[in-house]
Amino acid sequence: MTNLDQYGAYILHLRQLSRIDSSGMAPRRNQLCFLLGSGVSIGAGVPNWPKLVDAIASGVNQLGINGLPTETLGSHAYFTQLLYEGFRSHHHTNGTEQIDIDTKWKSLVREKLYENILDGTSFEDGSERLRKSISNHPYISNLAFLTRRAPITITYNFDSLLEEAIHLQLENEDPGRSVRPDVIWSPKNQLRGDDPIIYHVNGYLPFNIAEKWSQSLVLSEAAFADVLAQLSTAQAGFVSNYLNRQTFLILGTSLEDASLKNLLRMNAHTNPAHHHYYIHYMEDNDSLTNEAKEVIWRTNFDIYNLHTMFLCEAEIAELLDLLSKEDSTFDEWLTERNIMPTKRVYYIVGAVGSGKSTLVENLRSYHTHEEWPERRNSLIYKNYDSLVDAERADVDKWILSNIKRKNDVLHNSGKGIHVMDRAPLDALSFTPGEDEDLETYKRNLQEKAANIDKVVCEGGAIQLHDGTVILLEASAETLANRVRSRGKKDAGGEDYLKKQQERLKRTYPNALVVNNENGNMRDALKRIVEIISSPGHDQENLSGRLVSFKEGEVI
């Protein structure tokens, strides 16, 4: 058993995002993106930032530049700035122009970046050593496979290890069917269609000298200060746009980078339901206590909208391997780990005005199913109790048709997380006759339950899809005010909406109740995301509930 076993919901969602949907819905592009730090390249011999700075210091000292600090003063960025200033002053004294100084500086950084891989050989003779470093890396090949299918990979690394791993894969594929990522180091207005993007935020120094490198590097104090000062510029906007729309798996980086933290925090504010997955690297499984993990998880979730996984290198490799494999291999892994259910359905229910449809619209990082797949019937916005018999028959027929379509879509959908606006038994809460005698109300409920069974379940041939019911709750006054603000004056007053809410609670006695009294919905969204990502929530047998109503249960 590994730490991966406890992240069943995360893995199902990541797998769902990294594959084209196989349900009856229209195919979707892969939605999973990647954000990478220096920890990814360490496995191939590329140094992390502190070691790179030390290597650059060694290279500067070898030039005979005197008077520079011999150890880090302050931050590594500040120390690098001192090294650069000494390097520039030395070459200015020798009459070298600034453009040539910057080229020499980048050449020095590039040399130190790949020094361990080259191990004394030249770049021209180092291709075989590079191939060996890639083949020995525990997961770079699977990461390359996944990034080729991702809309964008954002990397804070200078090196081209990922690009070289992709190049090795492309050598063995049909050139006419293979897509090479568009490698960029500054935002572009025009990109190559739908080709995947690899964006080197801090600059790019490729191993292959024939490839272009970036004009600048974000390595020194001045460069980092400029980044922080320009968080609202095109570069930050480019990254933020993807962070707001796509789901990222973040690995190989800590949360010490101020620019990254600011971008994640802005995303958490503007899109509170949109979360990313963050791998907190551990040397071994005992390096953190469970209490420490819980504190870190809660902090990352509350502040940065991150789902944190605590994994060692072997577990990271296993995760990326799982995301890359065929369905049959993935299914075998789920079975071996007893990760059930493999399709997790969450029904969002609530009275009119509870805000459920707006909430579901904000949960589209999951696979959402909207309230009504067919064109809306105008009668659904009226108080059901005020409709005449012909109108009720019309709206009931339309609702049953929609329930069946949604239930069929769920049964045909693939593994992963599915969020549906309304559950199939919601219609029972609109049953008339509660204010009349009990027997009349009971017969009306039985008749409506029988119609659901006949139309949606085809007389028992099809089951209502099991799911976890999340019920949104608000005061009757709040419900009524929201309804009036949306121009639905015929949808019912406080008493009617309060009764509807109570009926829903009795229809789904095991529902997880989430308060949505707060108008900005941030707290409700965060709570729902936490429910979806947490293990241990049973999926309710809705067909069993339907049988109870057919047999005479009253709500």
XYZ file of C-alpha atoms in Angstrom:
555
model
C 0.000 0.000 0.000
C 1.207 3.521 -0.851
C 0.052 7.042 -0.049
C -1.740 7.074 -3.401
C -4.447 4.798 -2.007
C -5.879 7.601 0.126
C -6.244 9.937 -2.852
C -8.841 7.943 -4.784
C -11.104 10.933 -5.533
C -8.134 13.033 -6.664
C -6.822 10.326 -8.975
C -10.239 9.679 -10.506
C -10.610 13.376 -11.267
C -7.064 13.771 -12.624
C -7.571 10.741 -14.837
C -10.912 12.107 -16.023
C -9.299 15.437 -16.915
C -6.389 13.818 -18.727
C -8.561 11.702 -21.018
C -11.119 12.532 -23.700
C -14.561 11.920 -22.232
C -16.092 8.656 -23.458
C -19.713 9.322 -22.487
C -22.562 10.138 -24.772
C -21.656 13.817 -24.418
C -19.614 15.585 -27.071
C -15.884 14.741 -26.806
C -13.846 17.223 -24.809
C -10.203 18.204 -25.094
C -7.927 17.148 -22.298
C -8.332 19.604 -19.452
C -5.393 18.667 -17.214
C -2.424 21.044 -17.334
C 0.906 21.028 -15.504
C 2.923 23.528 -13.508
C 6.511 22.410 -12.923
C 9.428 23.458 -10.733
C 13.068 22.484 -10.442
C 12.242 19.323 -8.478
C 11.149 17.716 -11.744
C 14.602 18.061 -13.334
C 16.663 17.014 -10.316
C 16.145 13.340 -11.158
C 18.166 13.824 -14.365
C 21.059 15.641 -12.701
C 19.924 19.245 -13.225
C 20.624 21.223 -10.028
C 17.938 22.888 -7.981
C 18.093 26.655 -7.614
C 20.427 26.870 -4.576
C 22.885 24.419 -6.126
C 22.697 26.219 -9.469
C 23.549 29.511 -7.762
C 26.499 27.852 -6.006
C 27.713 26.469 -9.338
C 27.407 29.914 -10.963
C 29.399 31.408 -8.060
C 32.106 28.820 -8.667
C 32.168 29.710 -12.375
C 32.432 33.437 -11.630
C 35.284 32.849 -9.177
C 37.144 30.820 -11.778
C 37.226 33.917 -13.986
C 39.443 35.576 -11.397
C 36.852 38.134 -10.347
C 37.887 39.342 -6.900
C 36.017 40.960 -4.040
C 32.752 39.021 -4.406
C 31.047 37.232 -1.480
C 32.055 33.606 -1.175
C 28.756 32.468 0.311
C 25.094 33.337 0.008
C 24.128 36.681 1.501
C 20.388 37.111 2.006
C 18.270 35.366 -0.599
C 19.671 33.331 -3.489
C 18.239 35.945 -5.871
C 20.154 38.700 -4.086
C 23.365 36.658 -4.102
C 22.923 35.994 -7.829
C 22.471 39.722 -8.389
C 25.832 40.341 -6.674
C 27.458 37.689 -8.855
C 25.992 39.210 -12.000
C 27.103 42.726 -11.058
C 30.655 41.477 -10.466
C 30.556 39.516 -13.724
C 29.316 42.563 -15.656
C 31.852 44.914 -14.072
C 34.692 42.531 -14.913
C 33.733 42.359 -18.588
C 32.988 46.087 -18.853
C 36.524 46.752 -17.684
C 37.751 44.604 -20.564
C 35.692 46.642 -23.055
C 32.936 44.089 -23.689
C 29.589 45.516 -24.821
C 26.478 44.901 -22.704
C 24.766 42.634 -25.240
C 27.833 40.376 -25.301
C 28.075 40.415 -21.503
C 24.506 39.161 -21.232
C 25.244 36.435 -23.789
C 28.318 35.332 -21.837
C 26.297 35.338 -18.605
C 23.610 33.108 -20.101
C 26.298 30.827 -21.497
C 27.746 30.465 -18.001
C 24.330 29.695 -16.504
C 23.631 27.155 -19.285
C 27.000 25.472 -18.721
C 26.316 25.086 -14.984
C 22.719 23.979 -15.633
C 23.800 20.886 -17.587
C 27.217 20.362 -15.941
C 26.242 17.171 -14.102
C 24.665 15.662 -17.200
C 27.669 16.430 -19.400
C 30.148 15.218 -16.777
C 33.137 16.753 -18.545
C 32.008 16.284 -22.157
C 31.034 19.101 -24.492
C 27.492 19.965 -25.501
C 28.265 18.722 -29.021
C 29.295 15.308 -27.668
C 26.784 15.119 -24.827
C 23.621 13.900 -26.576
C 24.069 10.285 -25.453
C 24.603 11.380 -21.871
C 21.396 13.414 -22.112
C 19.478 10.382 -23.424
C 20.799 8.298 -20.548
C 19.792 10.946 -18.009
C 16.259 10.984 -19.429
C 15.969 7.188 -19.469
C 17.145 7.020 -15.846
C 14.660 9.654 -14.690
C 11.848 8.011 -12.686
C 8.935 9.739 -14.434
C 10.002 12.289 -17.077
C 8.886 10.047 -19.979
C 5.334 9.733 -18.647
C 5.289 13.451 -17.886
C 6.355 14.140 -21.481
C 3.542 11.898 -22.733
C 0.983 13.818 -20.668
C 2.259 17.323 -21.458
C 1.988 16.583 -25.186
C -1.751 16.186 -24.619
C -2.206 19.105 -22.229
C -3.342 22.562 -23.359
C -0.391 24.132 -21.543
C 2.526 23.244 -19.291
C 3.902 26.142 -17.257
C 7.451 25.565 -16.082
C 9.685 27.683 -13.883
C 12.742 25.761 -15.140
C 15.366 27.018 -17.575
C 16.313 23.545 -18.833
C 14.927 21.676 -21.835
C 14.766 18.245 -20.199
C 11.022 17.940 -20.842
C 11.388 19.041 -24.467
C 14.218 16.546 -25.022
C 12.086 13.728 -23.551
C 9.282 14.705 -25.939
C 11.753 14.749 -28.854
C 12.832 11.182 -28.045
C 9.197 10.045 -28.112
C 8.528 11.803 -31.418
C 11.483 10.006 -33.034
C 9.520 6.752 -32.795
C 6.187 8.100 -34.043
C 4.613 8.895 -37.400
C 5.597 12.526 -38.144
C 2.250 13.111 -39.828
C 0.312 12.235 -36.683
C 2.553 13.719 -34.010
C 2.233 17.202 -32.587
C 5.265 19.050 -31.267
C 4.513 21.516 -28.455
C 4.921 25.234 -29.048
C 7.768 26.256 -26.693
C 7.526 29.890 -25.585
C 9.091 32.102 -22.880
C 6.857 35.172 -23.208
C 3.104 35.490 -23.854
C 2.084 35.318 -27.502
C -1.009 36.765 -29.115
C -0.853 34.199 -31.897
C -0.265 30.540 -31.018
C -0.171 27.444 -33.207
C -3.857 26.597 -33.167
C -4.653 23.937 -30.589
C -1.063 22.695 -30.275
C 0.097 22.138 -26.687
C 2.181 24.919 -25.147
C 5.244 24.729 -22.911
C 5.723 28.116 -21.304
C 9.070 28.804 -19.578
C 8.081 31.625 -17.233
C 11.622 32.389 -16.016
C 13.387 31.933 -19.349
C 14.774 29.117 -21.469
C 18.287 27.698 -21.985
C 17.948 24.608 -24.205
C 20.517 21.829 -24.252
C 20.578 21.884 -28.051
C 22.610 24.951 -29.034
C 20.763 25.071 -32.373
C 17.540 26.021 -30.590
C 16.730 29.577 -29.593
C 17.110 30.638 -26.006
C 15.204 33.385 -24.267
C 16.427 36.971 -24.321
C 16.324 37.230 -20.535
C 16.383 35.058 -17.415
C 14.516 35.543 -14.159
C 17.343 34.556 -11.826
C 18.611 37.656 -10.062
C 17.133 40.016 -7.470
C 16.326 42.684 -10.061
C 14.554 40.208 -12.328
C 12.427 38.807 -9.495
C 11.595 42.305 -8.297
C 10.428 43.200 -11.814
C 8.191 40.106 -11.893
C 6.551 41.011 -8.579
C 6.126 44.624 -9.701
C 4.427 43.556 -12.934
C 1.939 40.957 -11.694
C -0.840 42.752 -13.570
C 1.004 42.767 -16.888
C 0.530 40.532 -19.911
C 2.775 37.777 -18.535
C 0.821 37.423 -15.301
C -2.457 37.758 -17.199
C -1.439 34.967 -19.567
C -0.715 32.563 -16.701
C -3.712 33.685 -14.657
C -6.032 33.094 -17.599
C -5.045 29.425 -17.716
C -5.108 29.036 -13.929
C -8.690 30.312 -13.932
C -9.888 28.023 -16.726
C -7.861 24.806 -16.492
C -7.013 22.404 -13.683
C -3.286 22.080 -12.974
C -1.185 19.363 -11.394
C 1.632 21.246 -9.651
C 4.823 19.292 -8.964
C 8.494 19.840 -8.399
C 8.014 23.209 -6.745
C 7.443 24.550 -3.257
C 5.089 27.353 -2.313
C 7.968 29.714 -1.573
C 7.820 31.488 -4.949
C 6.064 34.806 -4.258
C 4.814 35.285 -7.837
C 3.280 31.799 -7.933
C 1.611 32.284 -4.549
C 0.162 35.611 -5.663
C -1.276 34.070 -8.827
C -2.796 31.156 -6.894
C -4.258 33.549 -4.336
C -5.819 35.704 -7.059
C -7.341 32.592 -8.621
C -8.746 31.579 -5.224
C -10.427 34.976 -4.901
C -11.850 35.211 -8.417
C -12.829 31.560 -8.779
C -13.398 30.047 -5.309
C -14.669 26.699 -6.627
C -11.735 26.150 -8.975
C -8.995 24.075 -7.354
C -5.665 22.670 -8.458
C -3.682 19.636 -7.317
C -0.356 20.146 -5.571
C 2.227 17.460 -4.830
C 4.057 18.080 -1.582
C 7.287 16.130 -2.048
C 8.458 13.921 0.806
C 11.823 12.198 1.117
C 10.010 9.266 2.739
C 6.531 8.502 4.044
C 7.531 9.154 7.660
C 8.962 12.639 7.148
C 5.675 14.285 8.227
C 3.188 13.336 10.914
C -0.486 12.994 10.030
C -1.182 16.087 12.124
C 1.367 18.108 10.143
C -0.114 16.880 6.867
C -3.594 17.940 7.964
C -2.370 21.443 8.873
C -0.547 21.822 5.543
C -3.534 20.466 3.589
C -5.973 22.836 5.308
C -3.712 25.859 4.826
C -3.158 25.168 1.120
C -6.871 24.487 0.587
C -8.138 27.577 2.407
C -5.594 30.080 1.070
C -4.566 28.815 -2.373
C -7.412 26.486 -3.470
C -5.035 23.517 -3.589
C -5.715 19.844 -3.029
C -2.420 18.599 -1.555
C -1.016 15.099 -2.033
C 1.956 14.051 0.101
C 4.053 11.788 -2.126
C 7.597 10.482 -2.392
C 9.394 10.145 -5.727
C 8.244 6.562 -6.375
C 4.627 7.556 -5.724
C 4.890 10.540 -8.080
C 6.182 8.152 -10.733
C 3.284 5.759 -10.037
C 0.730 8.563 -10.302
C 2.013 9.829 -13.658
C 2.203 6.250 -14.911
C -1.460 5.738 -13.964
C -2.507 8.883 -15.797
C -0.648 7.711 -18.910
C -1.842 4.103 -19.113
C -4.681 2.492 -21.023
C -8.078 2.181 -19.369
C -7.646 -1.539 -18.661
C -4.443 -0.946 -16.664
C -6.045 1.907 -14.745
C -9.084 -0.271 -13.998
C -6.839 -3.026 -12.653
C -5.144 -0.574 -10.314
C -8.496 0.680 -9.004
C -9.629 -2.890 -8.390
C -6.398 -3.873 -6.600
C -6.676 -0.819 -4.317
C -10.428 -1.318 -3.802
C -11.111 2.285 -4.794
C -14.879 2.391 -5.091
C -17.047 3.757 -6.551
C -15.085 4.656 -9.657
C -17.847 6.974 -10.849
C -18.768 9.470 -8.140
C -21.986 11.381 -8.663
C -22.949 14.442 -6.639
C -26.488 15.768 -6.937
C -26.906 19.442 -5.990
C -30.502 20.008 -4.856
C -32.413 22.848 -3.259
C -35.591 24.854 -3.361
C -36.123 27.501 -6.021
C -33.831 30.398 -5.105
C -31.306 28.238 -3.227
C -28.610 29.095 -5.781
C -27.913 25.538 -6.906
C -27.731 26.288 -10.642
C -25.338 29.191 -10.077
C -23.200 26.982 -7.844
C -23.079 24.204 -10.435
C -22.012 26.735 -13.071
C -19.031 27.518 -10.827
C -18.072 23.840 -10.476
C -17.174 23.266 -14.111
C -13.672 22.083 -13.312
C -15.630 18.885 -12.654
C -17.855 17.256 -15.262
C -21.149 19.066 -14.672
C -24.611 18.216 -15.949
C -26.954 21.187 -16.181
C -30.464 21.348 -14.755
C -32.439 20.930 -17.964
C -30.895 19.352 -21.100
C -33.968 20.307 -23.154
C -35.261 23.790 -23.960
C -36.982 25.126 -20.856
C -40.714 24.895 -20.454
C -42.080 28.268 -19.298
C -44.394 26.558 -16.798
C -41.504 25.450 -14.570
C -41.109 29.027 -13.326
C -44.618 29.098 -11.898
C -45.850 27.963 -8.504
C -46.688 24.296 -9.131
C -49.670 24.415 -6.776
C -51.215 27.212 -8.863
C -51.181 25.248 -12.140
C -54.365 23.746 -13.560
C -54.491 19.998 -14.289
C -53.584 20.359 -17.994
C -50.581 22.545 -17.168
C -49.392 20.108 -14.493
C -49.657 17.224 -16.946
C -47.653 19.182 -19.512
C -44.881 20.190 -17.124
C -44.740 16.701 -15.500
C -44.246 15.071 -18.906
C -41.492 17.549 -19.778
C -39.731 17.058 -16.428
C -39.852 13.252 -16.720
C -38.290 13.464 -20.187
C -35.441 15.587 -18.787
C -34.898 13.296 -15.786
C -34.611 10.300 -18.103
C -32.113 12.008 -20.390
C -29.949 13.035 -17.442
C -30.116 9.585 -15.840
C -29.171 7.930 -19.138
C -26.224 10.311 -19.578
C -24.926 9.414 -16.110
C -25.144 5.680 -16.824
C -23.237 6.191 -20.088
C -20.589 8.488 -18.598
C -17.091 7.322 -17.786
C -15.262 7.124 -14.480
C -14.558 10.251 -12.484
C -16.431 13.031 -10.747
C -19.875 14.065 -12.002
C -21.868 16.976 -10.573
C -25.555 17.197 -11.523
C -27.979 20.054 -11.010
C -31.064 18.445 -9.385
C -31.577 14.803 -8.441
C -34.184 12.511 -10.024
C -36.544 12.502 -7.023
C -36.792 16.310 -6.798
C -40.078 16.129 -8.707
C -41.709 14.485 -5.683
C -41.271 17.664 -3.653
C -43.613 19.424 -6.099
C -46.470 16.990 -5.466
C -49.786 18.750 -4.774
C -52.314 17.825 -2.068
C -50.271 18.200 1.110
C -52.786 20.719 2.448
C -55.678 18.366 1.648
C -56.307 14.996 3.286
C -53.351 12.661 3.803
C -54.708 9.862 1.603
C -55.065 12.160 -1.401
C -51.511 13.440 -0.956
C -50.222 9.884 -0.528
C -51.934 8.758 -3.764
C -50.481 11.740 -5.621
C -46.983 10.851 -4.410
C -47.428 7.203 -5.385
C -48.668 8.190 -8.828
C -45.719 10.525 -9.426
C -43.243 7.881 -8.167
C -44.867 5.287 -10.446
C -44.476 7.655 -13.425
C -40.771 8.143 -12.642
C -40.369 4.372 -12.508
C -42.280 3.898 -15.786
C -40.614 6.650 -17.832
C -37.137 7.051 -16.331
C -36.498 3.501 -15.093
C -38.516 1.805 -17.870
C -40.434 -0.274 -15.363
C -37.357 -1.312 -13.374
C -35.088 -2.104 -16.334
C -32.864 0.881 -15.504
C -31.851 2.074 -12.050
C -31.731 5.665 -10.921
C -28.015 6.384 -10.688
C -26.735 6.317 -7.116
C -25.184 9.528 -5.863
C -24.313 11.731 -2.916
C -27.026 14.344 -2.422
C -25.900 17.833 -1.363
C -28.834 19.997 -0.282
C -28.465 23.783 -0.306
C -30.335 25.526 2.469
C -31.334 29.145 3.024
C -34.026 30.963 4.970
C -37.461 31.326 3.390
C -36.989 35.094 3.267
C -33.689 34.740 1.388
C -35.206 32.243 -1.059
C -38.148 34.543 -1.769
C -35.921 37.610 -2.214
C -33.702 35.780 -4.702
C -36.720 34.608 -6.668
C -38.133 38.138 -6.863
C -34.759 39.592 -7.888
C -34.704 37.235 -10.885
C -38.128 38.324 -12.071
C -39.850 35.010 -11.229
C -42.828 36.593 -9.497
C -45.023 33.506 -10.018
C -42.543 31.029 -8.465
C -44.106 31.230 -5.001
C -43.769 33.153 -1.756
C -41.959 32.414 1.489
C -44.420 29.798 2.740
C -44.365 27.861 -0.528
C -40.551 27.914 -0.790
C -40.107 26.935 2.853
C -42.461 23.980 2.316
C -40.545 22.984 -0.814
C -37.264 23.025 1.093
C -38.676 20.880 3.900
C -40.053 18.386 1.399
C -36.624 18.048 -0.206
C -35.082 17.337 3.196
C -37.604 14.572 3.780
C -37.084 13.216 0.254
C -33.347 12.920 0.870
C -32.944 12.269 4.628
C -29.257 11.382 4.183
C -28.407 14.533 2.228
C -25.388 16.617 3.233
C -26.814 20.047 4.042
C -24.786 23.115 3.010
C -25.905 26.557 4.110
C -26.092 29.065 1.260
C -27.511 32.025 3.117
C -24.421 34.085 2.261
C -24.999 35.900 -1.004
C -21.431 35.597 -2.374
C -21.595 31.771 -2.254
C -17.852 31.481 -1.568
C -18.317 29.491 1.641
C -20.881 27.155 0.060
C -18.650 26.517 -2.943
C -15.630 25.763 -0.766
C -17.702 23.377 1.353
C -19.027 21.519 -1.689
C -15.529 21.140 -3.168
C -14.316 19.788 0.171
C -17.161 17.247 0.215
C -16.388 16.124 -3.330
C -12.672 15.707 -2.608
C -13.133 13.875 0.704
C -13.481 10.095 1.101
C -16.235 8.422 3.080
C -19.428 9.930 1.655
C -21.824 7.132 0.754
C -23.786 7.320 -2.482
C -27.483 7.034 -1.796
C -29.544 4.282 -3.407
C -32.129 6.492 -5.115
C -33.940 3.563 -6.721
C -34.493 2.202 -3.229
C -35.956 5.554 -2.191
C -38.219 5.491 -5.251
C -39.593 2.089 -4.220
C -40.397 3.504 -0.773
C -42.504 6.255 -2.301
C -44.252 3.827 -4.617
C -45.152 1.776 -1.547
C -46.673 4.760 0.236
C -43.971 6.728 2.071
C -45.064 10.327 2.583
C -42.830 13.394 2.633
